[in-house]
Amino acid sequence: MRIRCLRFALPAALLLAVPFPGVAQEPTHLTIDASKAGAKIDRNLFGQFAENLGHGLYGGIWVGPNSKIPNTRGIRKDVVEALRALKVPNVRWPGGCFADQYHWRKGIGPVAQRPATLNSAWGGVVDDNSFGTDEFMDFIHQIGSEAYVSVNVGSGTPAEAADWLEYMTAAAPTALQKERAANGHPEAYKVGFLGIGNESWSCGGDMTPEYYLSQLKIYSRFVTNDNPQQTGANQMLKIAVGPGVPETEWTETMMKGWKSHDWSWDFNGVSLHWYTVPTGWPPSLPSLNFGVDDYAKTLKSTLFMEEFLRKQEAVMDKYDPEKKVALVVDEWGAWLAPLPGTNKDFLVQQNSLRDGILASLNLNIFARHGDRVRMANIAQMINVLQAMILTDQEKMVLTPTYYVFKMYVPFQDATLLPVTFDAGSYTHGDVSLPRVDAIAARDVSGKVWLEITNLDAEKPAQIDVAIAGVTAKTAKGETLTAPAVDSINTFAAPGVVVPTAIAGTVKNGRVSITVAPKSVTVLALE
Ligand code: AHR
């Protein structure tokens, strides 16, 4: 404990020199083979999800042009600036369960003339529809991202969805293109990804896989992207609803259908939703004031993602050995008990160091499955579930999960490099976990990056790195840790869980570094 207190009292530069005195360590030997390339870590794995839910959009992104909160055309400036630093590749909107109740026409045109509707998916609150299609596209443009639009299959029609796509993407002077131009946007929008429904086995209409497949074919055929720029490699990718349980019946039906698709319909990805809910539904673990028991249980639970992916991949490989269809984990993250005093339908939870570590473990799993898993969307972006950002009126705070996403930016579109190491084990009570996790990659400029997660809540990890194919001279980067597993950033104290500088020692091309207990570290090996 004395060591830990000392560590957090010291400035970052001095920390580099404190090698966790008094802690005997068995080094973990890790080898990176920089001469061999693995799959690309698609930047779309770092996607986000912004549903019309609670204060995810209203208050989190949208405050309206007349707000005292600094904004650009109604969109918070502080949030935009923070998100730009994450290089968010894509944002999924408007849901979630909300997507299958959304009728897009209610959210376009002069705001004063938009109808008020009820958000019956999330708390039955009145929605003035002031954040609609054009506002979403403006937001996407401001943060430098791409649109992943989920169309309404549950309570909508193919015609309604086709019109929406025409409104967004038509460049030719159709009535809908002219309507969009009259609303201030003559240029066709880019819609990078089209989600065809959401959780159609549950809130999206409780469909059987066979019934959904027949709907999917119709939507895929008729809901087209009319943007002349979106052809070839730039084409809009269509994503089918996938499973929310590890059983493979749903994926089997989709992939079997895909295998025999003809010219008239297709899809490019099948989704998967899986949340970390360690004690089952309804989520009961707190997001605040918890101990190492809950920490270990949560990490154990999150590591199940690997098995979930493997099961779906086995089915996909059977029908699509060339891996044309991507597995898209478009909802993932920790789903914890609602914060006391909040509307339980708004899914408000705090975000601690534990969430940051959980994020790194999942991102590493996705990276290792990058040949099939080419897109993912953490749930959700702001104020909902495992958020990047929390806001309250004019206040904003960045969460540990935000900082992990920021530290991982160099991995976007990098090439995975094979890493071998003995993860060891960390046991707490009756929970046993790997002690460390790691990935390495070469970025587009040729630089090699290494990520190390130390899951051990009590002990630092000494890592000894050998790199084949590259002679490193320096190993510098950032590390994220905090005094306790439940440490959080608050509006009053936003700097409790923030990355600090770290460097390893390099001798004869071998890197040696000691990382703190419960930490995420990203190093550039140059
Ligand atoms: O992210 C919250 C909800 O979780 C989504 O609306 C739904 O798709 C899932 O069940």
PDB file of C-alpha atoms in Angstrom, residues 127-271:
ATOM      1  CA  ASP A 127     -38.829  13.418 -27.877  1.00  0.00           C
ATOM      2  CA  ASP A 128     -39.120  16.695 -29.780  1.00  0.00           C
ATOM      3  CA  ASN A 129     -37.152  15.105 -32.621  1.00  0.00           C
ATOM      4  CA  SER A 130     -34.787  18.067 -32.760  1.00  0.00           C
ATOM      5  CA  PHE A 131     -31.916  15.624 -33.273  1.00  0.00           C
ATOM      6  CA  GLY A 132     -32.721  13.898 -36.552  1.00  0.00           C
ATOM      7  CA  THR A 133     -30.960  12.806 -39.700  1.00  0.00           C
ATOM      8  CA  ASP A 134     -29.369  16.134 -40.667  1.00  0.00           C
ATOM      9  CA  GLU A 135     -28.195  16.766 -37.106  1.00  0.00           C
ATOM     10  CA  PHE A 136     -26.689  13.262 -36.909  1.00  0.00           C
ATOM     11  CA  MET A 137     -24.876  13.792 -40.191  1.00  0.00           C
ATOM     12  CA  ASP A 138     -23.631  17.170 -38.978  1.00  0.00           C
ATOM     13  CA  PHE A 139     -22.329  15.493 -35.803  1.00  0.00           C
ATOM     14  CA  ILE A 140     -20.586  12.773 -37.818  1.00  0.00           C
ATOM     15  CA  HIS A 141     -19.017  15.431 -40.013  1.00  0.00           C
ATOM     16  CA  GLN A 142     -17.849  17.491 -37.015  1.00  0.00           C
ATOM     17  CA  ILE A 143     -16.128  14.536 -35.329  1.00  0.00           C
ATOM     18  CA  GLY A 144     -14.698  13.236 -38.626  1.00  0.00           C
ATOM     19  CA  SER A 145     -16.476   9.881 -38.572  1.00  0.00           C
ATOM     20  CA  GLU A 146     -18.720   7.750 -40.769  1.00  0.00           C
ATOM     21  CA  ALA A 147     -22.418   6.983 -40.477  1.00  0.00           C
ATOM     22  CA  TYR A 148     -23.668   3.537 -39.537  1.00  0.00           C
ATOM     23  CA  VAL A 149     -27.431   3.919 -39.876  1.00  0.00           C
ATOM     24  CA  SER A 150     -29.794   1.221 -38.588  1.00  0.00           C
ATOM     25  CA  VAL A 151     -33.081   1.118 -40.441  1.00  0.00           C
ATOM     26  CA  ASN A 152     -36.431   0.171 -38.976  1.00  0.00           C
ATOM     27  CA  VAL A 153     -37.422  -3.400 -39.847  1.00  0.00           C
ATOM     28  CA  GLY A 154     -39.641  -4.024 -36.807  1.00  0.00           C
ATOM     29  CA  SER A 155     -42.323  -1.333 -37.222  1.00  0.00           C
ATOM     30  CA  GLY A 156     -41.230   0.222 -40.510  1.00  0.00           C
ATOM     31  CA  THR A 157     -41.435  -0.881 -44.114  1.00  0.00           C
ATOM     32  CA  PRO A 158     -38.897  -1.426 -46.881  1.00  0.00           C
ATOM     33  CA  ALA A 159     -40.412   1.588 -48.675  1.00  0.00           C
ATOM     34  CA  GLU A 160     -39.870   3.835 -45.629  1.00  0.00           C
ATOM     35  CA  ALA A 161     -36.254   2.682 -45.308  1.00  0.00           C
ATOM     36  CA  ALA A 162     -35.658   3.049 -49.057  1.00  0.00           C
ATOM     37  CA  ASP A 163     -36.952   6.628 -48.921  1.00  0.00           C
ATOM     38  CA  TRP A 164     -34.698   7.397 -45.972  1.00  0.00           C
ATOM     39  CA  LEU A 165     -31.656   6.168 -47.884  1.00  0.00           C
ATOM     40  CA  GLU A 166     -32.717   8.178 -50.901  1.00  0.00           C
ATOM     41  CA  TYR A 167     -33.129  11.271 -48.700  1.00  0.00           C
ATOM     42  CA  MET A 168     -29.605  10.804 -47.346  1.00  0.00           C
ATOM     43  CA  THR A 169     -27.731   9.652 -50.420  1.00  0.00           C
ATOM     44  CA  ALA A 170     -29.418  10.815 -53.650  1.00  0.00           C
ATOM     45  CA  ALA A 171     -27.285  13.189 -55.736  1.00  0.00           C
ATOM     46  CA  ALA A 172     -29.699  13.295 -58.689  1.00  0.00           C
ATOM     47  CA  PRO A 173     -32.530  15.846 -58.423  1.00  0.00           C
ATOM     48  CA  THR A 174     -35.260  13.598 -57.035  1.00  0.00           C
ATOM     49  CA  ALA A 175     -38.005  14.943 -54.792  1.00  0.00           C
ATOM     50  CA  LEU A 176     -36.194  13.596 -51.725  1.00  0.00           C
ATOM     51  CA  GLN A 177     -32.866  15.046 -52.831  1.00  0.00           C
ATOM     52  CA  LYS A 178     -34.586  18.417 -53.235  1.00  0.00           C
ATOM     53  CA  GLU A 179     -36.158  18.083 -49.808  1.00  0.00           C
ATOM     54  CA  ARG A 180     -32.722  17.447 -48.310  1.00  0.00           C
ATOM     55  CA  ALA A 181     -31.315  20.424 -50.201  1.00  0.00           C
ATOM     56  CA  ALA A 182     -34.173  22.582 -48.882  1.00  0.00           C
ATOM     57  CA  ASN A 183     -33.174  21.406 -45.395  1.00  0.00           C
ATOM     58  CA  GLY A 184     -29.703  22.805 -46.033  1.00  0.00           C
ATOM     59  CA  HIS A 185     -27.772  19.848 -47.479  1.00  0.00           C
ATOM     60  CA  PRO A 186     -27.635  19.706 -51.257  1.00  0.00           C
ATOM     61  CA  GLU A 187     -24.611  17.382 -51.226  1.00  0.00           C
ATOM     62  CA  ALA A 188     -25.368  13.670 -50.862  1.00  0.00           C
ATOM     63  CA  TYR A 189     -24.356  12.244 -47.506  1.00  0.00           C
ATOM     64  CA  LYS A 190     -22.128   9.220 -47.231  1.00  0.00           C
ATOM     65  CA  VAL A 191     -23.692   6.286 -45.397  1.00  0.00           C
ATOM     66  CA  GLY A 192     -20.827   3.873 -44.833  1.00  0.00           C
ATOM     67  CA  PHE A 193     -22.818   1.135 -43.138  1.00  0.00           C
ATOM     68  CA  LEU A 194     -26.444   0.057 -43.167  1.00  0.00           C
ATOM     69  CA  GLY A 195     -27.799  -1.983 -40.254  1.00  0.00           C
ATOM     70  CA  ILE A 196     -30.879  -3.921 -41.335  1.00  0.00           C
ATOM     71  CA  GLY A 197     -32.879  -3.992 -38.107  1.00  0.00           C
ATOM     72  CA  ASN A 198     -31.648  -4.580 -34.564  1.00  0.00           C
ATOM     73  CA  GLU A 199     -32.007  -7.602 -32.285  1.00  0.00           C
ATOM     74  CA  SER A 200     -34.835  -8.862 -34.464  1.00  0.00           C
ATOM     75  CA  TRP A 201     -35.006 -11.932 -32.217  1.00  0.00           C
ATOM     76  CA  SER A 202     -36.163  -9.706 -29.340  1.00  0.00           C
ATOM     77  CA  CYS A 203     -36.979  -5.970 -29.184  1.00  0.00           C
ATOM     78  CA  GLY A 204     -36.770  -5.747 -32.983  1.00  0.00           C
ATOM     79  CA  GLY A 205     -39.909  -7.832 -33.475  1.00  0.00           C
ATOM     80  CA  ASP A 206     -39.286 -11.228 -31.848  1.00  0.00           C
ATOM     81  CA  MET A 207     -38.752 -12.870 -35.231  1.00  0.00           C
ATOM     82  CA  THR A 208     -37.560 -16.373 -36.010  1.00  0.00           C
ATOM     83  CA  PRO A 209     -34.275 -16.470 -37.935  1.00  0.00           C
ATOM     84  CA  GLU A 210     -36.136 -17.685 -41.036  1.00  0.00           C
ATOM     85  CA  TYR A 211     -38.655 -14.841 -40.910  1.00  0.00           C
ATOM     86  CA  TYR A 212     -35.893 -12.286 -40.395  1.00  0.00           C
ATOM     87  CA  LEU A 213     -33.910 -13.725 -43.289  1.00  0.00           C
ATOM     88  CA  SER A 214     -36.857 -13.191 -45.617  1.00  0.00           C
ATOM     89  CA  GLN A 215     -37.129  -9.557 -44.421  1.00  0.00           C
ATOM     90  CA  LEU A 216     -33.390  -9.117 -44.808  1.00  0.00           C
ATOM     91  CA  LYS A 217     -33.560 -10.166 -48.450  1.00  0.00           C
ATOM     92  CA  ILE A 218     -36.251  -7.591 -49.181  1.00  0.00           C
ATOM     93  CA  TYR A 219     -34.445  -4.743 -47.369  1.00  0.00           C
ATOM     94  CA  SER A 220     -31.144  -5.678 -48.950  1.00  0.00           C
ATOM     95  CA  ARG A 221     -32.723  -5.613 -52.404  1.00  0.00           C
ATOM     96  CA  PHE A 222     -34.656  -2.371 -52.153  1.00  0.00           C
ATOM     97  CA  VAL A 223     -32.895  -0.141 -49.610  1.00  0.00           C
ATOM     98  CA  THR A 224     -30.196   1.208 -51.870  1.00  0.00           C
ATOM     99  CA  ASN A 225     -27.500   3.823 -51.580  1.00  0.00           C
ATOM    100  CA  ASP A 226     -27.820   6.357 -54.382  1.00  0.00           C
ATOM    101  CA  ASN A 227     -24.625   8.301 -53.714  1.00  0.00           C
ATOM    102  CA  PRO A 228     -22.590   8.052 -56.950  1.00  0.00           C
ATOM    103  CA  GLN A 229     -19.375   8.295 -54.887  1.00  0.00           C
ATOM    104  CA  GLN A 230     -20.240   5.124 -53.016  1.00  0.00           C
ATOM    105  CA  THR A 231     -19.166   2.467 -55.467  1.00  0.00           C
ATOM    106  CA  GLY A 232     -16.423  -0.152 -55.456  1.00  0.00           C
ATOM    107  CA  ALA A 233     -14.271  -0.042 -52.325  1.00  0.00           C
ATOM    108  CA  ASN A 234     -16.368   2.872 -51.082  1.00  0.00           C
ATOM    109  CA  GLN A 235     -19.660   0.980 -51.260  1.00  0.00           C
ATOM    110  CA  MET A 236     -22.082   0.958 -48.334  1.00  0.00           C
ATOM    111  CA  LEU A 237     -21.749  -2.254 -46.352  1.00  0.00           C
ATOM    112  CA  LYS A 238     -24.979  -3.984 -45.320  1.00  0.00           C
ATOM    113  CA  ILE A 239     -25.068  -5.596 -41.918  1.00  0.00           C
ATOM    114  CA  ALA A 240     -27.545  -8.296 -40.983  1.00  0.00           C
ATOM    115  CA  VAL A 241     -28.814  -8.828 -37.459  1.00  0.00           C
ATOM    116  CA  GLY A 242     -26.878 -11.572 -35.713  1.00  0.00           C
ATOM    117  CA  PRO A 243     -27.172 -13.388 -32.418  1.00  0.00           C
ATOM    118  CA  GLY A 244     -27.202 -12.175 -28.822  1.00  0.00           C
ATOM    119  CA  VAL A 245     -26.497 -15.614 -27.376  1.00  0.00           C
ATOM    120  CA  PRO A 246     -23.525 -17.858 -28.076  1.00  0.00           C
ATOM    121  CA  GLU A 247     -25.732 -20.552 -29.643  1.00  0.00           C
ATOM    122  CA  THR A 248     -25.241 -20.658 -33.386  1.00  0.00           C
ATOM    123  CA  GLU A 249     -28.740 -21.247 -34.822  1.00  0.00           C
ATOM    124  CA  TRP A 250     -29.243 -17.616 -35.875  1.00  0.00           C
ATOM    125  CA  THR A 251     -25.826 -17.279 -37.530  1.00  0.00           C
ATOM    126  CA  GLU A 252     -26.280 -20.655 -39.219  1.00  0.00           C
ATOM    127  CA  THR A 253     -29.563 -19.504 -40.804  1.00  0.00           C
ATOM    128  CA  MET A 254     -28.072 -16.178 -41.964  1.00  0.00           C
ATOM    129  CA  MET A 255     -24.925 -17.719 -43.403  1.00  0.00           C
ATOM    130  CA  LYS A 256     -26.743 -20.614 -45.070  1.00  0.00           C
ATOM    131  CA  GLY A 257     -29.040 -18.047 -46.669  1.00  0.00           C
ATOM    132  CA  TRP A 258     -26.070 -15.909 -47.720  1.00  0.00           C
ATOM    133  CA  LYS A 259     -24.296 -18.873 -49.299  1.00  0.00           C
ATOM    134  CA  SER A 260     -27.128 -19.254 -51.787  1.00  0.00           C
ATOM    135  CA  HIS A 261     -27.817 -15.567 -52.373  1.00  0.00           C
ATOM    136  CA  ASP A 262     -28.197 -14.404 -55.939  1.00  0.00           C
ATOM    137  CA  TRP A 263     -27.584 -11.048 -57.653  1.00  0.00           C
ATOM    138  CA  SER A 264     -30.660  -9.490 -56.100  1.00  0.00           C
ATOM    139  CA  TRP A 265     -29.562  -9.338 -52.498  1.00  0.00           C
ATOM    140  CA  ASP A 266     -26.471  -9.634 -50.317  1.00  0.00           C
ATOM    141  CA  PHE A 267     -25.000  -8.619 -47.006  1.00  0.00           C
ATOM    142  CA  ASN A 268     -21.429  -7.837 -46.015  1.00  0.00           C
ATOM    143  CA  GLY A 269     -21.542  -8.370 -42.287  1.00  0.00           C
ATOM    144  CA  VAL A 270     -23.480 -10.206 -39.639  1.00  0.00           C
ATOM    145  CA  SER A 271     -23.710  -8.599 -36.245  1.00  0.00           C
TER     146      SER A 271
END
